[in-house]
Amino acid sequence: MSWTTVCTLDDILPNAGAAALVGDTQLAVFRVDDRIFALDNHCPFSRANVLARGIVGSVGDTLVVASPLYKQHFSLEAGHCLEDDSISVRRFPARNENGLVQVQL
Amino acid sequence: MSHKQRLLVVGNGPVGHQFLESIVESGCATDYQITVIGEEPRPAYDRVHLTAWFETRQADALNMVADGFYATNNIDVRCGEKVVAIDRNAKTATTDSGRHYDYDQLVLATGSYPFVPPVPGHERENCFVYRTIEDLEAITAAAKNASVGAVVGGGLLGLEAAKAIKDLGLKTHVIEFAPRLMAVQVDDGGGALLRRKIEDLGVEVHTQKNTQNIGDGEHCVHKLSFADGAELETDILVFSAGIRPQDALARQCELEIGERGGIAINNYCQTSDPAIYAIGECALWNQRIFGLIAPGNEMARVAAAHILGNGDDKQFTGADMSTKLKLMGVDVASIGDAHGNTPGAKSYTFIDEQAEIYKKIVVSESGKHLLGAVLVGDADDYGNLLQFALNGIELPEHPEAMILPNIDGSASVGLGVDALPDSAQICSCNNVSKGDICAAVQGGALTVGDVKSCTKAASTCGGCTALVGQVVNAELTKLGVEVNTDLCEHFPYTRQELFHLIRVGGIKSFDELLEKHGSGKGCAICKPTAASIFASCWNEYILENQHAGLQDTNDRFLANMQNNGTFSVVPRMAGGEVTPDGLITVGSIAKKYKLYTKITGGQRVDLFGATLDQLPVIWKELIDAGFESGHAYGKSLRTVKSCVGSSWCRYGVQDSVGQAIDLENRYKGLRSPHKIKMAVSGCTRECAEAQSKDVGVIATEKGWNLYVCGNGGMKPRHADLFASDIDTETLVKYVDRLLMFYVRTADRLQRTSVWMENLEGGLDYLRQVIIDDSLGICDELERDMQSVVDSYQCEWKTTIEDEQKLKQFRSFVNADDGDKDIVFVEERGQIRPANEEEKQLNNNLIAVA
Ligand code: SRM
Ligand SMILES: Cc1cc2nc3c(=O)[nH]c(=O)nc-3n(C[C@H](O)[C@H](O)[C@H](O)COP(=O)(O)OP(=O)(O)OC[C@H]3O[C@@H](n4cnc5c(N)ncnc54)[C@H](O)[C@@H]3O)c2cc1C
Ligand code: SF4
Ligand code: FES
């Protein structure tokens, strides 16, 4: 599969996220220091496309984003919800390629 | 080797079960061959919380028996079997299934049964009692085809039954023979107030009604006829007219019985036959029956100790019948001699008809000791008063202060838990003393939860929970253990400590803060907290690159995010004042962008349904028209509401609108631990509701009265009068100091009310700091506030002028499209978010992208 470039590293604030549109899919792309992660932008709890707007941080050793509406945490690396293990969002391969943010889907 | 002693328990209710637990706890259970026989189809369940069955309608939820309890301890349990005869000579009990059980020691824990008055018709269908799970199942089934229910008996249980019937959706009546409700526990005054409160809930109360006949109804199943000629129709009838001790077996085998029933016992709970014990509600001690769980449990412990031969020192010596309940959501408590029957007793009564509170204390002739109390509507003082009564603690000089509200903010005459002796019983249900709780804390139980599971304190009726918490905290403090007040896993500090670190260390970014004082990557708790402190201290633009990612949901995009991911737009309208042109501008912008508009509870206009990319264009138009950010999104000053005041109102004594506008303009943009709301009223009629605000100002002939630390919301609190008749300059000085002191010292998300209540010394202390400058920090507080005021900027103006920042407001970082999933429907001429069903049907949806 090929990589799609969505923006440059500087387009995303450090330790925060931005929404990206690839085809019809809305992605939440996160930047933690210089690493990139990509999840669905759709929050399964609020059913709104808002995950990219959540606060990025850590719970123990797990890197997470907190959904901005009702604050459930999702693992940036695995996509599962920390509060309810029956719920998860899709995660997509993502990378920082010399300052370009790229995803695969 | 002689055979094991045979121990037979008849009755598997809560008390019978407590007895078995006491035997098991002693570690000697295996020395006995134990059998427990119960008539009900299931082993012991929590009758005290019977009504909770309605929550789940699952019997299991009330179960009191731990998994494997009978098997592990080799106890033979028989359910659904009734003992019908006892042969004391042969030492056998015979059951309705014809089985015989031999015993060496017999324990009767047969409880009581509901008394049903022998009124003609009482055996008709749909007549129930309220004692077992089966009773509740039958009532629930009958309620399906009923619309009216009535309870005969307005005592404690009757009211509980009435609540259950009301909750089943029936029109509900309570019929009481006596002139007042809960005649045993409360006096006339308390009864009258209780009646009013219960009637407010939509339950009809009929007192002094003597039911004479139950016959066929015309509209309902039954018609009740009363002695005074009145009649009442109902489909369901529940009798709750008192309980009678279940002493049938004792009568049959000729044990000593009280005149009005009950199995007579001595201090060891032995009946007239030393091989037979009686415990719980069937037992009569000193001519008294105890219809509560706590004395029953105590009898069970005494009987167990006696049977085990654990010394004679453990005796039953009566019990306190004080009770605290929440009946239909109404707090009711009764302590000791509630009716003032003790010779020479004097009483004090406090009635607040407005708030529907009734409090009475009964004190001894000397005025030194508390004999009893009745509380209706507010039973917060229960734990405190009970300790005074039980421990004979000497009353303060003015005992009435114990029930009077502390209007002037002086510390209430509470009794610190430190004053209690170690022997003071804190949890009467489970006989747990202060000493027991302290020992548990010393043994490593560091939370109320831990203490609850290892001492059982607060695990039954819950009436003692607050007091248990106080004892735990006092003991922790004494041990020098710090209660964990860390902000979160990333910072081992309180908000107040973090504030100090940031301010003194001159820290201006989260990365620096994390590196110097924290660990991990931060989270949705510490990031917004730090962002708020940075803003309070340095007042930089909150969307600066190093701050933007720290901001909570609404601050991040300077707008409140709604349930469908769109945003609302709230321009400031200081004091609620807006010009016609202003209104027209707001209206035409709303129209242009098809936004939903509404007047908020904060006296301004809110525009809903803007998408992320629309926010900057909408704000540009608003700002061009002279509006600025309303900070509806921030933990910051929201609004200063006003009433129209002396400019127009015939009663106004000052210009309240002008004052509100000045205050709003002064404090707008101030970031704080939680939101801050204010209001200014032009006279004592208080149309701006200033007394429900963090800062409330009410005009007087001579100046302003300042009220502080009130709020509406989840737990409303009236503001306290802080200073009277002050001039505007003093007013602003005090508010500057107060707000800055709050910003510095409050916890995260702590409104001013809770902050003030948690300050040691409360309002008095706050007055000392703010008015008398007891800490010598007032100059500094004023300077800090002035610097925030001077560095104010409209965040939206800054944003729309900065190309870089505007990029953050695109819906997608790589496309100009909008979010296609955002769709609305029309309602009452405006848009609202479409719900899932409407989205599925896909009819008349309004899309923005
Ligand atoms: C819009 C508005 C309702 C309305 O349509 O009238 C509103 C809307 C919200 N209120 Fe409110 N409150 C609004 C007036 C009030 C009032 C009335 C007042 O201010 O006089 C109160 C009671 C007074 C008080 O706060 O003491 C009020 C007590 C609350 C509370 C409970 C606060 C508490 O201490 O218990 C919350 C929850 C919280 O803050 O944690 C809350 C939270 C909220 C939030 C922020 C919930 C959220 O996070 O999404 C809502 C934001 C919606 C939005 O997009 O603006 N809102 N809210 C009102 C906006 C006023 C304004 O112009 O800024
Ligand atoms: C709705 C409700 C609310 C209550 N609320 C409170 C409260 O808030 N606070 C409080 O302190 N108390 C309260 N009580 C009272 C409390 O439930 C009783 O004090 C407690 O249940 C007494 O326990 P017991 O084991 O003595 O009797 P019971 O609970 O009556 O148990 C006796 C058991 O013995 C069985 N039995 C009787 N005779 C025989 C026989 N011949 N053979 C075999 N089995 C037999 C019965 O079927 C029953 O299961 C409430 C009671 C009710 C009904
Ligand atoms: S009361 Fe609740 S639902 Fe209504 S606006 Fe306030 S927070 Fe929202
Ligand atoms: S007093 Fe009832 S649980 Fe403690």
mmCIF file of N, CA and C in Angstrom, chain B residues 350-404:
data_model
loop_
_atom_site.group_PDB
_atom_site.id
_atom_site.type_symbol
_atom_site.label_atom_id
_atom_site.label_comp_id
_atom_site.label_asym_id
_atom_site.label_seq_id
_atom_site.Cartn_x
_atom_site.Cartn_y
_atom_site.Cartn_z
ATOM 1 N N PHE B 350 -36.800 25.237 66.078
ATOM 2 C CA PHE B 350 -36.517 26.170 64.992
ATOM 3 C C PHE B 350 -37.324 25.723 63.774
ATOM 4 N N ILE B 351 -38.145 26.636 63.249
ATOM 5 C CA ILE B 351 -38.920 26.295 62.053
ATOM 6 C C ILE B 351 -38.611 27.297 60.954
ATOM 7 N N ASP B 352 -38.257 26.800 59.779
ATOM 8 C CA ASP B 352 -38.046 27.660 58.623
ATOM 9 C C ASP B 352 -39.088 27.253 57.597
ATOM 10 N N GLU B 353 -40.188 27.996 57.555
ATOM 11 C CA GLU B 353 -41.294 27.590 56.678
ATOM 12 C C GLU B 353 -40.920 27.736 55.217
ATOM 13 N N GLN B 354 -40.063 28.688 54.951
ATOM 14 C CA GLN B 354 -39.617 28.932 53.590
ATOM 15 C C GLN B 354 -38.887 27.704 53.045
ATOM 16 N N ALA B 355 -37.890 27.270 53.792
ATOM 17 C CA ALA B 355 -37.084 26.145 53.331
ATOM 18 C C ALA B 355 -37.667 24.812 53.790
ATOM 19 N N GLU B 356 -38.803 24.856 54.511
ATOM 20 C CA GLU B 356 -39.445 23.657 55.044
ATOM 21 C C GLU B 356 -38.478 22.818 55.880
ATOM 22 N N ILE B 357 -37.996 23.462 56.929
ATOM 23 C CA ILE B 357 -37.100 22.759 57.847
ATOM 24 C C ILE B 357 -37.660 22.873 59.259
ATOM 25 N N TYR B 358 -37.633 21.777 59.984
ATOM 26 C CA TYR B 358 -38.093 21.775 61.373
ATOM 27 C C TYR B 358 -37.013 21.106 62.212
ATOM 28 N N LYS B 359 -36.597 21.787 63.271
ATOM 29 C CA LYS B 359 -35.586 21.191 64.146
ATOM 30 C C LYS B 359 -35.982 21.430 65.579
ATOM 31 N N LYS B 360 -35.887 20.399 66.401
ATOM 32 C CA LYS B 360 -36.184 20.587 67.820
ATOM 33 C C LYS B 360 -35.147 19.826 68.627
ATOM 34 N N ILE B 361 -34.671 20.448 69.714
ATOM 35 C CA ILE B 361 -33.843 19.682 70.635
ATOM 36 C C ILE B 361 -34.487 19.713 72.008
ATOM 37 N N VAL B 362 -34.355 18.608 72.727
ATOM 38 C CA VAL B 362 -34.871 18.503 74.092
ATOM 39 C C VAL B 362 -33.659 18.421 75.007
ATOM 40 N N VAL B 363 -33.585 19.348 75.976
ATOM 41 C CA VAL B 363 -32.420 19.340 76.868
ATOM 42 C C VAL B 363 -32.863 19.092 78.307
ATOM 43 N N SER B 364 -31.921 18.671 79.142
ATOM 44 C CA SER B 364 -32.233 18.341 80.532
ATOM 45 C C SER B 364 -32.589 19.608 81.303
ATOM 46 N N GLU B 365 -33.143 19.432 82.495
ATOM 47 C CA GLU B 365 -33.577 20.558 83.309
ATOM 48 C C GLU B 365 -32.430 21.553 83.515
ATOM 49 N N SER B 366 -31.235 21.010 83.730
ATOM 50 C CA SER B 366 -30.075 21.876 83.967
ATOM 51 C C SER B 366 -29.623 22.582 82.695
ATOM 52 N N GLY B 367 -30.136 22.150 81.548
ATOM 53 C CA GLY B 367 -29.714 22.747 80.275
ATOM 54 C C GLY B 367 -28.350 22.260 79.831
ATOM 55 N N LYS B 368 -27.795 21.299 80.546
ATOM 56 C CA LYS B 368 -26.423 20.877 80.239
ATOM 57 C C LYS B 368 -26.344 19.692 79.282
ATOM 58 N N HIS B 369 -27.443 18.888 79.247
ATOM 59 C CA HIS B 369 -27.344 17.663 78.448
ATOM 60 C C HIS B 369 -28.458 17.553 77.425
ATOM 61 N N LEU B 370 -28.135 16.926 76.324
ATOM 62 C CA LEU B 370 -29.116 16.748 75.257
ATOM 63 C C LEU B 370 -29.858 15.432 75.493
ATOM 64 N N LEU B 371 -31.201 15.515 75.573
ATOM 65 C CA LEU B 371 -31.986 14.302 75.815
ATOM 66 C C LEU B 371 -32.568 13.740 74.520
ATOM 67 N N GLY B 372 -32.913 14.642 73.608
ATOM 68 C CA GLY B 372 -33.534 14.143 72.384
ATOM 69 C C GLY B 372 -33.583 15.224 71.329
ATOM 70 N N ALA B 373 -33.988 14.826 70.131
ATOM 71 C CA ALA B 373 -34.088 15.792 69.041
ATOM 72 C C ALA B 373 -34.990 15.257 67.949
ATOM 73 N N VAL B 374 -35.585 16.173 67.202
ATOM 74 C CA VAL B 374 -36.376 15.834 66.019
ATOM 75 C C VAL B 374 -35.898 16.743 64.888
ATOM 76 N N LEU B 375 -35.596 16.156 63.753
ATOM 77 C CA LEU B 375 -35.164 16.957 62.611
ATOM 78 C C LEU B 375 -35.993 16.543 61.396
ATOM 79 N N VAL B 376 -36.586 17.495 60.718
ATOM 80 C CA VAL B 376 -37.316 17.183 59.489
ATOM 81 C C VAL B 376 -36.869 18.177 58.409
ATOM 82 N N GLY B 377 -36.559 17.669 57.255
ATOM 83 C CA GLY B 377 -36.205 18.543 56.127
ATOM 84 C C GLY B 377 -34.708 18.762 55.999
ATOM 85 N N ASP B 378 -33.998 18.699 57.107
ATOM 86 C CA ASP B 378 -32.547 18.868 57.069
ATOM 87 C C ASP B 378 -31.988 18.126 58.265
ATOM 88 N N ALA B 379 -31.379 16.981 58.020
ATOM 89 C CA ALA B 379 -30.909 16.157 59.133
ATOM 90 C C ALA B 379 -29.388 16.138 59.202
ATOM 91 N N ASP B 380 -28.764 17.168 58.643
ATOM 92 C CA ASP B 380 -27.296 17.201 58.655
ATOM 93 C C ASP B 380 -26.710 17.178 60.066
ATOM 94 N N ASP B 381 -27.486 17.715 61.028
ATOM 95 C CA ASP B 381 -26.969 17.791 62.394
ATOM 96 C C ASP B 381 -27.087 16.464 63.145
ATOM 97 N N TYR B 382 -27.680 15.457 62.512
ATOM 98 C CA TYR B 382 -27.982 14.216 63.225
ATOM 99 C C TYR B 382 -26.771 13.606 63.948
ATOM 100 N N GLY B 383 -25.696 13.382 63.184
ATOM 101 C CA GLY B 383 -24.529 12.706 63.751
ATOM 102 C C GLY B 383 -23.984 13.454 64.959
ATOM 103 N N ASN B 384 -23.902 14.753 64.780
ATOM 104 C CA ASN B 384 -23.392 15.618 65.826
ATOM 105 C C ASN B 384 -24.260 15.551 67.087
ATOM 106 N N LEU B 385 -25.568 15.735 66.896
ATOM 107 C CA LEU B 385 -26.488 15.740 68.036
ATOM 108 C C LEU B 385 -26.505 14.375 68.719
ATOM 109 N N LEU B 386 -26.478 13.324 67.919
ATOM 110 C CA LEU B 386 -26.520 11.978 68.490
ATOM 111 C C LEU B 386 -25.331 11.754 69.419
ATOM 112 N N GLN B 387 -24.169 12.248 69.015
ATOM 113 C CA GLN B 387 -22.987 12.060 69.854
ATOM 114 C C GLN B 387 -23.133 12.816 71.172
ATOM 115 N N PHE B 388 -23.719 14.006 71.114
ATOM 116 C CA PHE B 388 -23.968 14.748 72.352
ATOM 117 C C PHE B 388 -24.880 13.939 73.264
ATOM 118 N N ALA B 389 -25.946 13.367 72.692
ATOM 119 C CA ALA B 389 -26.928 12.650 73.501
ATOM 120 C C ALA B 389 -26.336 11.358 74.056
ATOM 121 N N LEU B 390 -25.661 10.587 73.220
ATOM 122 C CA LEU B 390 -25.183 9.271 73.649
ATOM 123 C C LEU B 390 -24.040 9.369 74.645
ATOM 124 N N ASN B 391 -23.201 10.373 74.499
ATOM 125 C CA ASN B 391 -22.009 10.437 75.335
ATOM 126 C C ASN B 391 -22.135 11.434 76.474
ATOM 127 N N GLY B 392 -23.340 11.984 76.630
ATOM 128 C CA GLY B 392 -23.555 12.915 77.731
ATOM 129 C C GLY B 392 -22.605 14.093 77.699
ATOM 130 N N ILE B 393 -22.201 14.494 76.482
ATOM 131 C CA ILE B 393 -21.259 15.613 76.368
ATOM 132 C C ILE B 393 -21.969 16.908 76.770
ATOM 133 N N GLU B 394 -21.290 17.735 77.529
ATOM 134 C CA GLU B 394 -21.921 18.959 78.019
ATOM 135 C C GLU B 394 -22.218 19.909 76.865
ATOM 136 N N LEU B 395 -23.418 20.476 76.895
ATOM 137 C CA LEU B 395 -23.845 21.359 75.809
ATOM 138 C C LEU B 395 -23.193 22.729 75.931
ATOM 139 N N PRO B 396 -23.075 23.455 74.819
ATOM 140 C CA PRO B 396 -22.574 24.826 74.918
ATOM 141 C C PRO B 396 -23.575 25.690 75.692
ATOM 142 N N GLU B 397 -23.142 26.874 76.054
ATOM 143 C CA GLU B 397 -23.966 27.748 76.902
ATOM 144 C C GLU B 397 -25.326 28.032 76.270
ATOM 145 N N HIS B 398 -25.347 28.234 74.966
ATOM 146 C CA HIS B 398 -26.620 28.459 74.277
ATOM 147 C C HIS B 398 -26.924 27.268 73.391
ATOM 148 N N PRO B 399 -27.586 26.254 73.947
ATOM 149 C CA PRO B 399 -27.797 25.024 73.172
ATOM 150 C C PRO B 399 -28.548 25.286 71.874
ATOM 151 N N GLU B 400 -29.365 26.345 71.855
ATOM 152 C CA GLU B 400 -30.162 26.594 70.652
ATOM 153 C C GLU B 400 -29.272 26.843 69.427
ATOM 154 N N ALA B 401 -28.046 27.280 69.689
ATOM 155 C CA ALA B 401 -27.143 27.540 68.563
ATOM 156 C C ALA B 401 -26.895 26.265 67.752
ATOM 157 N N MET B 402 -27.136 25.125 68.396
ATOM 158 C CA MET B 402 -26.874 23.873 67.693
ATOM 159 C C MET B 402 -27.841 23.637 66.540
ATOM 160 N N ILE B 403 -29.016 24.269 66.603
ATOM 161 C CA ILE B 403 -29.961 24.052 65.497
ATOM 162 C C ILE B 403 -30.254 25.324 64.718
ATOM 163 N N LEU B 404 -29.714 26.446 65.165
ATOM 164 C CA LEU B 404 -29.974 27.680 64.424
ATOM 165 C C LEU B 404 -29.016 27.778 63.238
#
